[in-house]
Coordinates of C-alpha atoms in Angstrom, one line a residue:
Chain A
N6 CA -5.7 -4.6 -9.3
A7 CA -8.1 -6.3 -6.9
G8 CA -9.2 -2.7 -5.6
V9 CA -10.5 -2.8 -2.1
T10 CA -11.3 -6.1 -0.6
Q11 CA -13.2 -7.1 2.6
T12 CA -13.5 -10.3 4.6
P13 CA -15.7 -11.8 5.7
K14 CA -18.8 -11.1 3.6
F15 CA -21.2 -12.3 6.3
Q16 CA -20.8 -12.8 10.0
V17 CA -23.0 -13.6 12.9
L18 CA -21.9 -12.9 16.5
K19 CA -23.3 -13.3 19.9
T20 CA -23.5 -10.2 22.1
G21 CA -20.1 -9.8 23.8
Q22 CA -18.1 -11.6 21.2
S23 CA -15.1 -9.9 19.6
M24 CA -14.0 -9.9 16.0
T25 CA -12.0 -8.2 13.4
L26 CA -13.3 -7.1 10.0
Q27 CA -10.5 -7.1 7.5
C28 CA -9.9 -4.5 4.7
A29 CA -7.1 -4.3 2.2
Q30 CA -6.3 -2.1 -0.9
D31 CA -3.7 -2.5 -3.6
M32 CA -4.0 0.9 -5.1
N33 CA -1.4 2.6 -2.7
H34 CA -4.0 4.9 -1.4
E35 CA -3.2 6.9 1.7
Y36 CA -6.7 7.5 2.9
M37 CA -8.7 4.5 4.2
S38 CA -12.0 4.7 6.1
W39 CA -14.7 2.5 7.6
Y40 CA -18.5 3.2 7.3
R41 CA -21.6 1.6 8.6
Q42 CA -24.8 1.6 6.6
D43 CA -28.1 1.3 8.3
P44 CA -31.6 1.5 6.6
G45 CA -32.7 5.1 6.2
M46 CA -29.5 6.6 7.6
G47 CA -27.1 6.6 4.7
L48 CA -23.5 5.8 5.4
R49 CA -21.8 7.0 8.6
L50 CA -18.1 7.3 9.1
I51 CA -16.6 5.2 11.9
H52 CA -12.9 5.7 11.8
Y53 CA -10.5 6.9 9.1
S54 CA -6.8 7.0 8.4
V55 CA -4.7 9.4 6.4
G56 CA -1.6 7.2 6.3
A57 CA 0.2 4.3 8.0
G58 CA 0.4 4.9 11.8
I59 CA -2.2 7.7 11.7
T60 CA -5.9 7.1 12.6
D61 CA -8.8 9.3 13.7
Q62 CA -12.4 9.1 14.8
G63 CA -15.4 9.7 12.5
E64 CA -19.0 10.3 13.5
V65 CA -19.8 7.0 15.2
P66 CA -16.5 5.6 16.7
N67 CA -17.7 4.1 20.0
G68 CA -17.4 0.3 20.3
Y69 CA -14.8 0.1 17.5
N70 CA -11.1 0.3 17.3
V71 CA -8.7 0.6 14.3
S72 CA -5.1 0.6 13.5
R73 CA -3.0 1.2 10.4
S74 CA 0.3 -0.5 10.5
T75 CA 0.8 -0.7 6.7
T76 CA -0.6 1.3 3.8
E77 CA -2.4 -1.6 2.5
D78 CA -4.5 -2.8 5.5
F79 CA -7.0 -1.2 7.7
P80 CA -8.7 -3.7 10.1
L81 CA -11.8 -2.7 12.2
R82 CA -12.1 -4.4 15.6
L83 CA -15.2 -4.9 17.6
L84 CA -14.1 -5.6 21.2
S85 CA -17.5 -6.6 22.6
A86 CA -20.2 -6.8 20.0
A87 CA -23.7 -5.4 20.7
P88 CA -27.0 -5.7 18.8
S89 CA -26.8 -2.1 17.9
Q90 CA -23.7 -2.8 15.8
T91 CA -25.8 -5.0 13.5
S92 CA -25.1 -3.3 10.1
V93 CA -23.5 -3.5 6.7
Y94 CA -19.9 -2.3 7.0
F95 CA -17.9 -0.7 4.1
C96 CA -14.3 0.0 3.9
A97 CA -13.2 2.7 1.5
S98 CA -9.9 4.2 0.2
S99 CA -8.8 7.2 -1.8
Y100 CA -5.7 9.0 -2.8
S101 CA -6.7 12.0 -0.6
G102 CA -9.6 13.3 1.3
S103 CA -11.1 15.1 -1.6
E104 CA -10.8 12.4 -4.2
S105 CA -13.0 9.6 -5.3
K106 CA -13.5 6.9 -2.6
Y107 CA -13.4 3.4 -3.7
F108 CA -15.6 1.1 -1.6
G109 CA -15.1 -2.6 -0.8
P110 CA -17.9 -5.1 -1.3
G111 CA -19.1 -4.8 2.3
T112 CA -19.5 -7.1 5.4
R113 CA -23.1 -7.9 6.6
L114 CA -22.8 -8.2 10.3
T115 CA -25.6 -9.5 12.6
V116 CA -25.1 -9.5 16.4
T117 CA -27.7 -11.6 18.3
Chain B
G21 CA -21.4 19.1 13.2
E22 CA -22.3 18.8 9.6
N23 CA -25.8 18.0 8.6
V24 CA -26.7 16.9 5.1
E25 CA -30.4 16.7 4.0
Q26 CA -31.3 14.9 0.8
H27 CA -34.6 15.1 -1.0
P28 CA -36.6 13.4 -2.3
S29 CA -36.3 10.0 -0.5
T30 CA -38.0 8.3 -3.4
L31 CA -38.4 9.4 -7.0
S32 CA -40.2 7.6 -9.8
V33 CA -39.8 8.9 -13.4
Q34 CA -40.7 7.6 -16.9
E35 CA -37.9 6.4 -19.0
G36 CA -36.5 9.3 -21.0
D37 CA -37.5 12.0 -18.4
S38 CA -35.1 13.9 -16.2
A39 CA -34.4 13.2 -12.6
V40 CA -33.2 15.8 -10.0
I41 CA -31.9 15.1 -6.4
K42 CA -31.0 17.9 -4.1
C43 CA -28.8 18.0 -1.1
T44 CA -28.3 20.8 1.4
Y45 CA -25.5 20.9 3.9
S46 CA -24.7 23.1 7.0
D47 CA -20.9 23.5 7.3
S48 CA -19.7 26.1 4.9
A49 CA -16.2 24.7 5.2
S50 CA -17.1 21.6 3.3
N51 CA -15.1 21.5 0.1
Y52 CA -15.8 18.2 -1.8
F53 CA -19.2 16.9 -2.8
P54 CA -19.4 13.5 -4.4
W55 CA -22.5 11.6 -5.6
Y56 CA -22.6 7.8 -5.3
K57 CA -24.9 5.2 -6.9
Q58 CA -25.8 2.0 -5.0
E59 CA -27.6 -0.9 -6.6
L60 CA -29.2 -3.4 -4.4
G61 CA -26.8 -5.5 -2.5
K62 CA -23.8 -3.8 -4.1
R63 CA -21.2 -1.3 -3.0
P64 CA -21.5 2.5 -3.5
Q65 CA -19.9 3.7 -6.7
L66 CA -18.9 7.3 -7.5
I67 CA -20.8 8.7 -10.4
I68 CA -19.8 12.3 -10.4
D69 CA -18.2 14.8 -7.9
I70 CA -17.6 18.6 -7.6
R71 CA -15.2 20.7 -5.6
S72 CA -16.1 23.9 -3.9
N73 CA -14.4 26.1 -6.4
V74 CA -16.6 24.9 -9.3
G75 CA -20.3 25.6 -9.9
E76 CA -21.2 22.9 -12.4
K77 CA -19.8 19.7 -13.8
K78 CA -21.2 17.5 -16.5
D79 CA -20.5 13.9 -17.6
Q80 CA -22.7 12.8 -20.5
R81 CA -26.2 12.4 -19.0
I82 CA -25.2 13.3 -15.5
A83 CA -24.5 16.8 -14.1
V84 CA -24.0 18.2 -10.7
T85 CA -24.5 21.9 -9.7
L86 CA -23.2 23.6 -6.5
N87 CA -24.5 26.7 -4.9
K88 CA -22.1 27.6 -2.2
T89 CA -24.0 30.6 -1.0
A90 CA -27.2 28.7 -0.5
K91 CA -25.2 25.5 0.6
H92 CA -26.9 23.2 -1.7
F93 CA -25.9 20.9 -4.6
S94 CA -28.0 18.8 -7.0
L95 CA -27.7 15.8 -9.2
H96 CA -29.3 16.0 -12.6
I97 CA -29.8 12.9 -14.7
T98 CA -31.2 13.4 -18.2
E99 CA -32.8 10.8 -20.6
T100 CA -33.2 8.4 -17.7
Q101 CA -32.9 4.7 -18.5
P102 CA -34.1 1.6 -16.6
E103 CA -30.4 0.9 -15.4
D104 CA -30.4 4.3 -13.7
S105 CA -32.7 2.7 -11.0
A106 CA -30.8 2.6 -7.8
V107 CA -30.3 4.5 -4.6
Y108 CA -28.2 7.7 -4.8
F109 CA -26.3 9.2 -2.1
C110 CA -24.8 12.7 -1.7
A111 CA -21.9 13.6 0.6
A112 CA -20.5 16.7 1.9
I113 CA -16.7 16.4 2.7
L114 CA -14.5 18.7 4.7
S115 CA -10.8 17.7 3.9
S116 CA -8.0 19.7 5.2
G117 CA -4.5 18.4 5.9
G118 CA -4.9 15.3 7.9
Y119 CA -8.4 16.0 9.0
Q120 CA -11.5 14.7 7.3
K121 CA -15.2 15.0 8.1
V122 CA -17.5 13.1 5.9
T123 CA -21.4 13.3 6.0
F124 CA -23.7 11.4 3.7
G125 CA -27.2 12.2 2.8
T126 CA -29.9 9.5 3.6
G127 CA -30.3 8.5 0.0
T128 CA -32.8 8.7 -2.7
K129 CA -34.4 5.7 -4.3
L130 CA -34.8 6.3 -8.0
Q131 CA -37.1 4.1 -10.0
V132 CA -37.1 4.6 -13.8
I133 CA -40.4 3.1 -15.3
P134 CA -39.9 1.7 -18.8

């Protein structure tokens, strides 16, 4: 099993550009989620999904879109990147909401 | 919304000593409390977790205690080793049906001095 994979590992964007961060898991987990990690602030939930076709907002959803068309994939879209979105992004999956979350390796995003 | 406070923010201990990290949460409906270890440049990895119907859980040198009345939970690491050096995060999770609220603490940087 590859577990949770994320691409790209690093990305530099200019303000206003759009991009999609990819996340995939091969553990047949229903729950998938996106977090951002900023220095001194821990991890903050952006969006999550409890199954294919179902998504919901987390703590900091503004500026991000998600969709879940398959169990395996949960992409995160930035429609118009802003410097405030400079962060490390982690995708995670789990069997349920109250089970261990498996994190991907992260994507380091810089918006200039 | 949920608020999770984690203390201390940094902790230095001598190898072999114990380390304790405490988190307090505000939402009494939170029902799952995991602890993650994150080494520099790596992903967070679960080290231990506890559910709201349990007061204590142990796994070798690591234990977690939960006091639902006081709304706090703690991570205890005994006989610390240099490889325990990392940042540790607690989280309070409310999971009910298809709804989930996840709040992480701000992390504790643990340094184990050989």
